[in-house]
CSV table of C-alpha atoms in Angstrom, one decimal:
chain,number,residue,atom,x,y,z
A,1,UNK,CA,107.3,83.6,-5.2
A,2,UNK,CA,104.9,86.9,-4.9
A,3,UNK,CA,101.5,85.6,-6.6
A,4,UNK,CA,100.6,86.8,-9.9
A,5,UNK,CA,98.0,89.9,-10.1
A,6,UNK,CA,93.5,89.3,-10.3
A,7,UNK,CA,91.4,90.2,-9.3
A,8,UNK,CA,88.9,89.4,-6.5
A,9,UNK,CA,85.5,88.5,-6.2
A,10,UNK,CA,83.4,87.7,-3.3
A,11,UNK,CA,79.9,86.9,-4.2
A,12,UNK,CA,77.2,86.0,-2.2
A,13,UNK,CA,75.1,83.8,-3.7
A,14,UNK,CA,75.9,80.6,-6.2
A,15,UNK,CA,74.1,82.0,-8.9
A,16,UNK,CA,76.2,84.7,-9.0
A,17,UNK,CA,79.6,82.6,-8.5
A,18,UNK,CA,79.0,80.9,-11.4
A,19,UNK,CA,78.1,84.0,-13.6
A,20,UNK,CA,81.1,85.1,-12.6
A,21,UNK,CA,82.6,82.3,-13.6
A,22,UNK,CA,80.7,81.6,-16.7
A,23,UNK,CA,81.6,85.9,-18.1
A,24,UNK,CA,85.3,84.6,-17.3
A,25,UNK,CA,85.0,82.2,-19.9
A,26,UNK,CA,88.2,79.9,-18.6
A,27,UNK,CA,89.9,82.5,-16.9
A,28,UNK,CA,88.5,82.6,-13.3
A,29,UNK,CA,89.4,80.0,-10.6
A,30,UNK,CA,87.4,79.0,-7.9
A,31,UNK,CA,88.8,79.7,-4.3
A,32,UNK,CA,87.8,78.5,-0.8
A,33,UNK,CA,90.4,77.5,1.7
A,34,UNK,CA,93.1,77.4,-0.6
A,35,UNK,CA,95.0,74.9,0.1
A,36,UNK,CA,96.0,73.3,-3.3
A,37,UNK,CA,95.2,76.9,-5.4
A,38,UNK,CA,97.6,78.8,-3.4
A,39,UNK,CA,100.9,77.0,-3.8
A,40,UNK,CA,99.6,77.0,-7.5
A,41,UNK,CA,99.8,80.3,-8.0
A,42,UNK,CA,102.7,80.8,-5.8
A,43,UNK,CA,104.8,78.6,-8.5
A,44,UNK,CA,102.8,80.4,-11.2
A,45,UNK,CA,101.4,77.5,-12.7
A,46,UNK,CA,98.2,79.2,-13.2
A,47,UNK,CA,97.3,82.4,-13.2
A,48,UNK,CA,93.7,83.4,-13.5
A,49,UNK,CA,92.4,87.4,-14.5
A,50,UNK,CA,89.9,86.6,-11.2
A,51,UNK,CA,89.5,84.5,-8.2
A,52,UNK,CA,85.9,83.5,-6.9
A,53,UNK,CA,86.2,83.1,-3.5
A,54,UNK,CA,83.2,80.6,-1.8
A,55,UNK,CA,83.2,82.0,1.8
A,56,UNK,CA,79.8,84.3,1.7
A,57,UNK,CA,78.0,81.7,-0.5
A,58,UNK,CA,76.0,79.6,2.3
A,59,UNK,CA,74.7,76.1,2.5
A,60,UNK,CA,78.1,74.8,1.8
A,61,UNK,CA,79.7,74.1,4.8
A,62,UNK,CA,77.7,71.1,6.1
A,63,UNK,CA,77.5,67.5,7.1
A,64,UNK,CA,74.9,65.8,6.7
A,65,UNK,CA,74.3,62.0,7.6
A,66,UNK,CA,70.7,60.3,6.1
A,67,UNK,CA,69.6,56.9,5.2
A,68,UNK,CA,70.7,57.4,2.0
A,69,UNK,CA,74.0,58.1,3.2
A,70,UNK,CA,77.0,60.6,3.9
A,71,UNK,CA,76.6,64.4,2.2
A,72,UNK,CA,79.4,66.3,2.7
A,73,UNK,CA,79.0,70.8,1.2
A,74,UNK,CA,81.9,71.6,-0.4
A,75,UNK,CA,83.3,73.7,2.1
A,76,UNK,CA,83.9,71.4,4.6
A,77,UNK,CA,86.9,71.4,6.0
A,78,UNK,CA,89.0,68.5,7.1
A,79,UNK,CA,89.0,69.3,10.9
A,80,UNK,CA,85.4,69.7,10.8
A,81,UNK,CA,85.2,65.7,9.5
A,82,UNK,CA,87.5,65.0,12.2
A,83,UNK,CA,85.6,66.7,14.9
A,84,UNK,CA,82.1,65.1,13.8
A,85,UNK,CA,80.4,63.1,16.2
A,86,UNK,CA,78.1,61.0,14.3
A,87,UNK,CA,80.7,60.6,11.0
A,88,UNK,CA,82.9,57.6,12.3
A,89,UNK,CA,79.6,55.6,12.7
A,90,UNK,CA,78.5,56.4,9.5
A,91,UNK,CA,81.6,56.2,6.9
A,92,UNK,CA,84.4,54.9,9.1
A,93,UNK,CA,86.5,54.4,6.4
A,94,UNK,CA,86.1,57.9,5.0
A,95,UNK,CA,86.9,59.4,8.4
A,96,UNK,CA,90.0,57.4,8.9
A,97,UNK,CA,91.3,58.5,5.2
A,98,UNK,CA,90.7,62.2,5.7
A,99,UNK,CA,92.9,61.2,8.9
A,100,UNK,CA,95.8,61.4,6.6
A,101,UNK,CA,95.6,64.4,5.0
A,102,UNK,CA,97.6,67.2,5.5
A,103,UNK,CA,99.0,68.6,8.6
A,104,UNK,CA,97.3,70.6,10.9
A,105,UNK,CA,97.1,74.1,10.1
A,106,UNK,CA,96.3,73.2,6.7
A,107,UNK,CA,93.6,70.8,7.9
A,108,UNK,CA,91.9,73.6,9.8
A,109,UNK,CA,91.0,75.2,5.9
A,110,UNK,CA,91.8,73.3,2.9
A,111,UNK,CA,88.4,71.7,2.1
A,112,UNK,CA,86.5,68.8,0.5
A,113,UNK,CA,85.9,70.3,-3.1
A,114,UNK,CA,89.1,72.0,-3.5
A,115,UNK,CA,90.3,68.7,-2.9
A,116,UNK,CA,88.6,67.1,-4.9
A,117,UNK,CA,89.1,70.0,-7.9
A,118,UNK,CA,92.9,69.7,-7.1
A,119,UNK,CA,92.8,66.2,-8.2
A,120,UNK,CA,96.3,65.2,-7.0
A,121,UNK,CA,96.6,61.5,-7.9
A,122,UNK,CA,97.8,61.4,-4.8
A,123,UNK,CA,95.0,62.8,-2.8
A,124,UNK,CA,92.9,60.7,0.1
A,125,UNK,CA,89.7,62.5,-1.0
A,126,UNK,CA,89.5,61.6,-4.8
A,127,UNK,CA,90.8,58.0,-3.2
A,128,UNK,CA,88.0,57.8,-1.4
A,129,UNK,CA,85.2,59.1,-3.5
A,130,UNK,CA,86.2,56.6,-6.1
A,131,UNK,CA,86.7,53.2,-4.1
A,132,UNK,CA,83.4,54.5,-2.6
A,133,UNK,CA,81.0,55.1,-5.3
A,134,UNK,CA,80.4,58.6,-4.3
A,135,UNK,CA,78.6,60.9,-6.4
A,136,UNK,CA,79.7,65.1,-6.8
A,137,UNK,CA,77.3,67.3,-7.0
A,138,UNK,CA,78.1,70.6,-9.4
A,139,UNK,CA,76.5,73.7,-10.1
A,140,UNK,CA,76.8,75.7,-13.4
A,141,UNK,CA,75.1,78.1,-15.6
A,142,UNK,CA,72.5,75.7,-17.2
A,143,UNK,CA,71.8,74.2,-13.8
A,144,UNK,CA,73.0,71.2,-11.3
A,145,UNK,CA,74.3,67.8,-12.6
A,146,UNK,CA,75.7,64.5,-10.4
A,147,UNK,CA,78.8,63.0,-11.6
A,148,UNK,CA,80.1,59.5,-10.7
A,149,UNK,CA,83.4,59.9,-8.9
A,150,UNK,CA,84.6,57.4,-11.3
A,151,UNK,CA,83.7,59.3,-13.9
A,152,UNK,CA,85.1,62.7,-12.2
A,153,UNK,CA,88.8,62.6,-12.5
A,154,UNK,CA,89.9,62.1,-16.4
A,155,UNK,CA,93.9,62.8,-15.4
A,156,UNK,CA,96.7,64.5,-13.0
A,157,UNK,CA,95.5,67.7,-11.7
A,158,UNK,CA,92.7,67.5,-14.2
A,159,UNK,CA,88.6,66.8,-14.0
A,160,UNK,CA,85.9,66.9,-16.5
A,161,UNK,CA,84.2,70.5,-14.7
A,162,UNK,CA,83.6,72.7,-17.5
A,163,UNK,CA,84.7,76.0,-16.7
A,164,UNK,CA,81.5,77.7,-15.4
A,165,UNK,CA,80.9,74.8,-12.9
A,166,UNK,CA,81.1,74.6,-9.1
A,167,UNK,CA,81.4,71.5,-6.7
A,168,UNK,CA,78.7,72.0,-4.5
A,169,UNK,CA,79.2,68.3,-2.4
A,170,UNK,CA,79.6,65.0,-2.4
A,171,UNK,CA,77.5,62.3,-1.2
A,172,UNK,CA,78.8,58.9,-0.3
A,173,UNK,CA,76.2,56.0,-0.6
A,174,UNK,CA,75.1,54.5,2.9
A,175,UNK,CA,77.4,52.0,4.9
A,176,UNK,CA,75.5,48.6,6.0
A,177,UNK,CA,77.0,47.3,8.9
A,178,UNK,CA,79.0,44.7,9.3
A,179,UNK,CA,81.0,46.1,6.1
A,180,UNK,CA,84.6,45.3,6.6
A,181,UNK,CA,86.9,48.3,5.6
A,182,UNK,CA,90.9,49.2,5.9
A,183,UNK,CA,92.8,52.2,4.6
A,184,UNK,CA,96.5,52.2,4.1
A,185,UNK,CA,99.0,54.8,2.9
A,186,UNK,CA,102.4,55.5,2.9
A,187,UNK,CA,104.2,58.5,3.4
A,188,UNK,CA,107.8,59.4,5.0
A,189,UNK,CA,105.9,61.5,7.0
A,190,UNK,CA,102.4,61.8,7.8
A,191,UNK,CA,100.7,64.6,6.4
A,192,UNK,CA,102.6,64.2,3.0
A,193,UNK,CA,101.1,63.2,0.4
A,194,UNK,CA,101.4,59.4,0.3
A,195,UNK,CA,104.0,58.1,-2.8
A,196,UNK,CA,101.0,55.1,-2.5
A,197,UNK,CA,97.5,53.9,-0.8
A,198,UNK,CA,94.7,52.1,-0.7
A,199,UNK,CA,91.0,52.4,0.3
A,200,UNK,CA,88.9,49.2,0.4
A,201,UNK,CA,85.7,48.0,1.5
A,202,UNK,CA,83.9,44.2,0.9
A,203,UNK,CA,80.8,42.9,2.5
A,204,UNK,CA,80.6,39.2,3.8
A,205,UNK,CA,77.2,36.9,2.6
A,206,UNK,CA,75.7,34.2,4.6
A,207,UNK,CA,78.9,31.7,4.5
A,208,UNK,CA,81.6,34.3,5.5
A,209,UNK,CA,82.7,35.1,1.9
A,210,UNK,CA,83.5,38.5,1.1
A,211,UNK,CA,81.1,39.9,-1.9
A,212,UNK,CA,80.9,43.5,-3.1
A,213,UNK,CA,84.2,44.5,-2.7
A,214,UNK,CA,85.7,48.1,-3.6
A,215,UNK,CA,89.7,48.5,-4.0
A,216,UNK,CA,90.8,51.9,-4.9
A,217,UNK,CA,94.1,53.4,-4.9
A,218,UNK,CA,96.2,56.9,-4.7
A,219,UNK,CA,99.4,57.7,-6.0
A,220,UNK,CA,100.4,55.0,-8.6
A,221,UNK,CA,97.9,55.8,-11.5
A,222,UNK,CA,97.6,60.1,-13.0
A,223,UNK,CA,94.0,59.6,-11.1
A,224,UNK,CA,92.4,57.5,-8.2
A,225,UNK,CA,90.7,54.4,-9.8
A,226,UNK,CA,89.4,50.8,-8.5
A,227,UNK,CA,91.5,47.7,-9.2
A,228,UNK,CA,88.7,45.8,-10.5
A,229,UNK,CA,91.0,42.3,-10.8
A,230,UNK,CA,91.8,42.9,-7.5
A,231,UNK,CA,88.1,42.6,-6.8
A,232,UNK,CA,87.1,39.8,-8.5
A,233,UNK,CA,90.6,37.9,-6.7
A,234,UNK,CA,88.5,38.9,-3.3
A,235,UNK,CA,84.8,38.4,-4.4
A,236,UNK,CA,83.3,35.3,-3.6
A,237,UNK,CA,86.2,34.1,-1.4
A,238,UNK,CA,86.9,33.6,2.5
A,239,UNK,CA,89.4,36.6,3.4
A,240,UNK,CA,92.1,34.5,4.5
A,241,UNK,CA,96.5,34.3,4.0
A,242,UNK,CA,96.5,32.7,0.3
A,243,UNK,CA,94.0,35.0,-0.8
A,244,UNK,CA,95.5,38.5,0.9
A,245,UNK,CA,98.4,37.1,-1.1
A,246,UNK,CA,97.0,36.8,-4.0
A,247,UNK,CA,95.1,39.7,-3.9
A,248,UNK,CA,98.5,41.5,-3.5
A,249,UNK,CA,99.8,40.2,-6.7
A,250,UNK,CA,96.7,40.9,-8.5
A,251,UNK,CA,97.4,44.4,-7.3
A,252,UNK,CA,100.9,44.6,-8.1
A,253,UNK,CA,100.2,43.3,-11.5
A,254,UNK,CA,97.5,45.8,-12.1
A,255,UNK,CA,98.9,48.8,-11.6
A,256,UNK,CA,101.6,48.1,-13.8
A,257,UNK,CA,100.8,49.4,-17.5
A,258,UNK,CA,99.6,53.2,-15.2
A,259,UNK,CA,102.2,53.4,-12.7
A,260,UNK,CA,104.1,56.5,-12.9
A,261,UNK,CA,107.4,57.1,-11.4
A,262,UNK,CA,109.0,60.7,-9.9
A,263,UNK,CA,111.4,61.9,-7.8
A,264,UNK,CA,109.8,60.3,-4.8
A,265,UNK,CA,109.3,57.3,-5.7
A,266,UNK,CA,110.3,54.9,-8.5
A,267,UNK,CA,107.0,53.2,-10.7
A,268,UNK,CA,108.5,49.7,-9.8
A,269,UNK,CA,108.7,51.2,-6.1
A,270,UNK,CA,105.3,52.4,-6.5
A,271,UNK,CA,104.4,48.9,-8.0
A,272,UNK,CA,106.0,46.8,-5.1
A,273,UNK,CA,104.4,49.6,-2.5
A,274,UNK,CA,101.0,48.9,-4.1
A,275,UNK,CA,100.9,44.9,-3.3
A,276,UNK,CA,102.2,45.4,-0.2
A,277,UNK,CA,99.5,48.2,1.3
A,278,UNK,CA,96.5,46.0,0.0
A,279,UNK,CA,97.8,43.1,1.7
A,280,UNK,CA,98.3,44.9,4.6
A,281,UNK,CA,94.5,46.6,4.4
A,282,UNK,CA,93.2,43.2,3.7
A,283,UNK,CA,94.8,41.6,6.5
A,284,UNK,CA,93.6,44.3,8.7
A,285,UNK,CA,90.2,44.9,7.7
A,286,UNK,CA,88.2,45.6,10.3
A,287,UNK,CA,83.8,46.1,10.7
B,1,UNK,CA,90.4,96.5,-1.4
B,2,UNK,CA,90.4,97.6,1.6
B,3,UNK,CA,90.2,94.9,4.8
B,4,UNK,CA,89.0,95.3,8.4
B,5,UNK,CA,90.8,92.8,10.3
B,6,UNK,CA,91.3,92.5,14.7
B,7,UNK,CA,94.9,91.9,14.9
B,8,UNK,CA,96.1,91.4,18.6
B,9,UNK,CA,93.0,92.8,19.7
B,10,UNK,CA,93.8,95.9,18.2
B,11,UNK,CA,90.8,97.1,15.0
B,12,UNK,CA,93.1,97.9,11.5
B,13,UNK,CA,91.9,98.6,8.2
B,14,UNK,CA,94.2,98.5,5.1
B,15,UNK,CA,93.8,98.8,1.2
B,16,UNK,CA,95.8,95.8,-0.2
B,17,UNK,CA,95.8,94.5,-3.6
B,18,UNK,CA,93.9,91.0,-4.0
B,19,UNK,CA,96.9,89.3,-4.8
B,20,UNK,CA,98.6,89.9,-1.5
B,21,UNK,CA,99.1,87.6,1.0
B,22,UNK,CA,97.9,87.4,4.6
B,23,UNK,CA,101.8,87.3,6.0
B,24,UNK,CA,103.0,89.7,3.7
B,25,UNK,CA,99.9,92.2,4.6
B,26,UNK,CA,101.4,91.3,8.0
B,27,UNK,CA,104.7,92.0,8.0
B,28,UNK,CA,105.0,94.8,5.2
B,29,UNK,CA,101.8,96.8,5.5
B,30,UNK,CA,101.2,96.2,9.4
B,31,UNK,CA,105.0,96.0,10.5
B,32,UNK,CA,104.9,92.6,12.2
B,33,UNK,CA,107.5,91.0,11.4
B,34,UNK,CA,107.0,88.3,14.0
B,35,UNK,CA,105.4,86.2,11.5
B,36,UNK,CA,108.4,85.2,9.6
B,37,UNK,CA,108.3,83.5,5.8
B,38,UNK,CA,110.1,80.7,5.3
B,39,UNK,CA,108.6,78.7,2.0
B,40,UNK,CA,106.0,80.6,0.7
B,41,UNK,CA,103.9,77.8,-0.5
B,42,UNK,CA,102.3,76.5,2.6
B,43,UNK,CA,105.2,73.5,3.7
B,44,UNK,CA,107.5,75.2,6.0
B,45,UNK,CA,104.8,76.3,8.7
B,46,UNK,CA,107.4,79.3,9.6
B,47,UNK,CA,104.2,81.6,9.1
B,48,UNK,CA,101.7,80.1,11.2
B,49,UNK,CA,99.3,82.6,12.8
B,50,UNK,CA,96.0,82.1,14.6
B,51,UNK,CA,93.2,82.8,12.4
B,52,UNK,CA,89.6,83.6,14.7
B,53,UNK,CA,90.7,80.6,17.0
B,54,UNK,CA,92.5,78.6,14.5
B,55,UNK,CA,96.0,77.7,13.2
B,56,UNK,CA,96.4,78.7,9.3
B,57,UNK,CA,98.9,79.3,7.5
B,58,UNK,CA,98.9,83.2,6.4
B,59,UNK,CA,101.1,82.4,3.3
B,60,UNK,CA,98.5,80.0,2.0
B,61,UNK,CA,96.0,82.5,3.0
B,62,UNK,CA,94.7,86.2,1.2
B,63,UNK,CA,94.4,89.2,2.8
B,64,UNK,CA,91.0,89.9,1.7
B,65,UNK,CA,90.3,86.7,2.6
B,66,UNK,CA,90.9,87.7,6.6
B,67,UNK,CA,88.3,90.4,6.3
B,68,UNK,CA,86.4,90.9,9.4
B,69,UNK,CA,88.4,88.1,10.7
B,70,UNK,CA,90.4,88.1,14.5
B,71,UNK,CA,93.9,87.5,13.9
B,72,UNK,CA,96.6,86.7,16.4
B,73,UNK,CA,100.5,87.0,15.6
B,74,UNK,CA,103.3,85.7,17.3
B,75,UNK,CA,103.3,89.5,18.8
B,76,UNK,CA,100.1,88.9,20.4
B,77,UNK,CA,101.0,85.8,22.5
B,78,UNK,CA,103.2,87.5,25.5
B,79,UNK,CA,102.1,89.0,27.8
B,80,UNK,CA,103.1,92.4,29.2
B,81,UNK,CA,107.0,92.4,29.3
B,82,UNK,CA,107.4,89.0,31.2
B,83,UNK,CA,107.5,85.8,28.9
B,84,UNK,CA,104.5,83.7,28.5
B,85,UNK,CA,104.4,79.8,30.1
B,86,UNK,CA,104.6,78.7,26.3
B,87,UNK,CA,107.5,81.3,26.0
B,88,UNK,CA,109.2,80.3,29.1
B,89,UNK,CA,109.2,76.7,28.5
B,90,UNK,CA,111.0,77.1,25.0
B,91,UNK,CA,113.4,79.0,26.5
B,92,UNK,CA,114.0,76.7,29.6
B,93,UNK,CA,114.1,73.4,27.1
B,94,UNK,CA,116.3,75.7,24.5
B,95,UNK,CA,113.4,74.9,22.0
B,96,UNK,CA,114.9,76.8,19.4
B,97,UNK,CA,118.3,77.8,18.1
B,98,UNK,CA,118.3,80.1,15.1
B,99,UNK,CA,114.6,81.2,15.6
B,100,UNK,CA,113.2,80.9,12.0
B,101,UNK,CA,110.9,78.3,12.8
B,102,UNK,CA,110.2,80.0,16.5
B,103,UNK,CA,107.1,82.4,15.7
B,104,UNK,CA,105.7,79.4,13.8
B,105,UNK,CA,105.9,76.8,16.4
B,106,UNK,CA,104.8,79.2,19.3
B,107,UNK,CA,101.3,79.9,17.5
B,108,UNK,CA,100.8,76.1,16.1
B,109,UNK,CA,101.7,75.3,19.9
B,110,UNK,CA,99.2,77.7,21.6
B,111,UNK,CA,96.4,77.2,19.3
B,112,UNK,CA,96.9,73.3,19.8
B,113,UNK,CA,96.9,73.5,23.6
B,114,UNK,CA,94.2,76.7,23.4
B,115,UNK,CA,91.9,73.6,22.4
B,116,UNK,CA,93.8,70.3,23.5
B,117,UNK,CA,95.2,71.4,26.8
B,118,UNK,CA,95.1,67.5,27.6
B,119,UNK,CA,97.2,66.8,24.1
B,120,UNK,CA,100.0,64.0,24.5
B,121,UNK,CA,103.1,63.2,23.2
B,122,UNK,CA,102.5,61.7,20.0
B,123,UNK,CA,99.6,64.7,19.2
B,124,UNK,CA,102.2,67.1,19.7
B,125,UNK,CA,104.4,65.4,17.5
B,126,UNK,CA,102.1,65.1,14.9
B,127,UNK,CA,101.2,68.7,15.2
B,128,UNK,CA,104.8,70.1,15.1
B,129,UNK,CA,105.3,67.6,12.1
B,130,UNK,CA,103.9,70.4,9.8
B,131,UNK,CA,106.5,72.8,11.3
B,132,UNK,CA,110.0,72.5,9.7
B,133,UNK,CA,113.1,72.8,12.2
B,134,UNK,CA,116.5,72.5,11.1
B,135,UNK,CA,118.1,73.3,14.1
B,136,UNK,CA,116.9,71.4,16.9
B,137,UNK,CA,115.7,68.2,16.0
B,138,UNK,CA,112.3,68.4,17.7
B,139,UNK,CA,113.1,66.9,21.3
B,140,UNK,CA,113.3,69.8,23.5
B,141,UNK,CA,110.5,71.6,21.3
B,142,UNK,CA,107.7,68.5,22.0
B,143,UNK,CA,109.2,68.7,25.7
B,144,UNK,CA,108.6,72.3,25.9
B,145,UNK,CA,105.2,72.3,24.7
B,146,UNK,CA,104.2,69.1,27.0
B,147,UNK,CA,105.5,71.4,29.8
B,148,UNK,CA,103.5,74.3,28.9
B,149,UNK,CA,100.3,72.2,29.0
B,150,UNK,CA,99.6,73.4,32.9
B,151,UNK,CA,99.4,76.7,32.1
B,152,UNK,CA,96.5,75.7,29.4
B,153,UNK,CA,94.5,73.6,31.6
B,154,UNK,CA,90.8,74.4,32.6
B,155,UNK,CA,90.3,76.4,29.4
B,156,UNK,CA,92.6,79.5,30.3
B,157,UNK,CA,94.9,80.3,27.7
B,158,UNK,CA,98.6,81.7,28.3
């Protein structure tokens, strides 16, 4: 349907975004490519006095790759990822997740922190941010803070911003090489969001056994989140067919007090689905 | 507010309210009614236009947002009176039948080969995956679009 009325707002600085937002008290929303916010509004499910749109506000829009590891601005955009030269070197695994999202027109605007504000459980970019240990950077009125993607997402649709705050980027910590990664997702057709998936990465030490792994996971839980028993079922172990097996029950068996079921997808669908996608990404794992 | 926009190469300026819409600014303040509307939350792909070189959808998209911006409709793709190579090859393939989806999948199609004039089968497929059809069933669309690539090579666009 027609969008309910607000008003507009195009500021030019940050500073003045988030006064905006801050006067608002709760009642403005943040808007950029407006990918997730639009449909939102279309189906009235929110309806803020005032939208803040990010497009004059510079510095957000880039890339930027550093020992210390990936920094993406908020504003970037999905097809800018994809067209990035150096990014595949330097977080393959992120660039083949982002891979998934969307279809094209929408990946030629929706961007990473509306994204990750939307939090859709089923989301690659929340995925990803929390099987990676990334860190979001946010801006409000009493200055800048970091939060632990882990720490980020506290439900569906739903993350511990306080209303006067802004996602300014996200920086995912450096990949060593020889880091073995796979991402997996399944949709009934690409572009969808997935009914389940799975990011993981694990490192190998001097005898070939997998150490530090990560296994996170999209659309089973009401947010992204690691499987931590998973992890310890891979850590310390040769990657090899009894233990992608076992890692897939460990997964099936995790998931099972959170999954959630819907229309798309039973949870003991979801809960089958999840074994099967980390033993695929295990078995595939490549450097 | 009011927005400057290039649409079709042509300089308009309108007073919209915020809450409008890039297609309905289109088709209801501007009288382009090219651009249909299928879903109006951003799955259908019926409204594609061409947003300063890229594909967007202009129901997912404000009005004020496209301020300043160059937009091209599915009114600005032919050319004169004859049909374009894109054009032509839908209607030599009998790409479309009902022509809801048609405006949508002629400006996702030219702004994919605008920039991938060397785009095989399984990109265009994946492209066209955002665009619902009900009518066809996809084959002679991809196979119109792979034979509108010539027209689209060495950067020239139909």
């Amino acid at each position: 349907m027609k969008l309910p009325s607000f008003e507009y707002a195009c500021p030019a600085t940050l500073a003045e975004a988030v006064r905006i937002l801050a006067d608002h008290e709760g009642e403005a929303k943040v808007i950029s490519g407006g990918q997730s916010l639009m449909p939102v509004l279309a189906f009235r499910l929110a309806a803020p006095s005032v939208l803040v749109d990010l497009r004059n506000v510079p510095g957000l829009d880039r890339i930027t790759i550093t020992e210390n590891g990936v920094h993406l601005g908020a504003r970037v955009r999905w097809c800018d990822i994809e067209s990035h030269d150096g990014l595949r070197k330097a977080h393959p695994l992120l660039v083949q997740g982002i891979s998934h999202v969307a279809h094209y027109q929408i990946r030629n605007r929706g961007t990473v922190g509306g994204s990750l504000a939307h939090a859709d459980p089923a989301a690659e970019m929340p995925g990803l941010a929390v099987a990676c240990d990334a860190e979001i950077s946010v801006q409000g009125v009493a200055g800048s803070r970091l939060i632990k993607a882990a720490d980020f997402f506290d439900g569906a649709l739903s993350t511990v911003l306080e209303f006067d705050e802004i996602i300014t980027g996200i920086r995912f910590p450096a990949w060593p090489s020889g880091r073995r990664w796979a991402f997996e997702e399944f949709a009934r057709r690409r572009g969808d969001f997935a009914m389940a998936g799975v990011a993981l990465h694990f490192d190998l030490d001097a005898a070939g056994r997998a150490c530090n792994a990560h296994v996170g996971v999209i659309g089973v839980c009401s947010h992204p989140c690691r499987l931590t028993a998973v992890e310890e079922v891979i850590n310390g172990n040769v990657v090899e067919e009894d233990l992608v097996a076992a890692a897939a029950k460990a997964a099936s068996e995790a998931v099972a007090a959170d999954v959630t079921g819907d229309m798309h997808a039973s949870a003991e669908y979801r809960q089958a689905l999840i074994g099967v996608l980390v033993e695929r990404a295990l078995a595939h794992a490549q450097v | 507010m009011q927005v400057s926009m290039e649409i079709n190469g042509k300089a308009v300026s309108i007073d919209v309210e915020p809450r409008m819409t890039l297609a309905d600014c289109l088709r209801h303040h501007l009288g382009l009614t090219g651009t249909h509307v299928g879903c109006e939350h951003g799955v259908c792909g019926a409204c594609t236009v061409m947003v300063d070189g890229a594909a967007m959808r202009s129901c997912l998209m404000l009005a004020v947002q496209a301020d300043k911006a160059k937009v091209v409709t599915v009114e600005g793709l032919s050319c004169d009176e004859a049909l374009s190579p894109l054009q032509a090859a839908f209607r030599k393939h009998h790409a479309l039948q009902c022509g809801f989806c048609t405006p949508g999948m002629l400006t996702t199609a030219h702004a994919l080969l605008s920039k991938e004039p060397q785009a095989d089968e399984t990109r265009v497929r994946e492209v066209l995956s955002g665009n619902l059809c009900r009518c066809t069933g996809y084959t002679a669309l991809v196979e119109a679009v792979l034979e509108a690539r010539d027209a689209y090579q060495g950067g020239q666009e139909a």
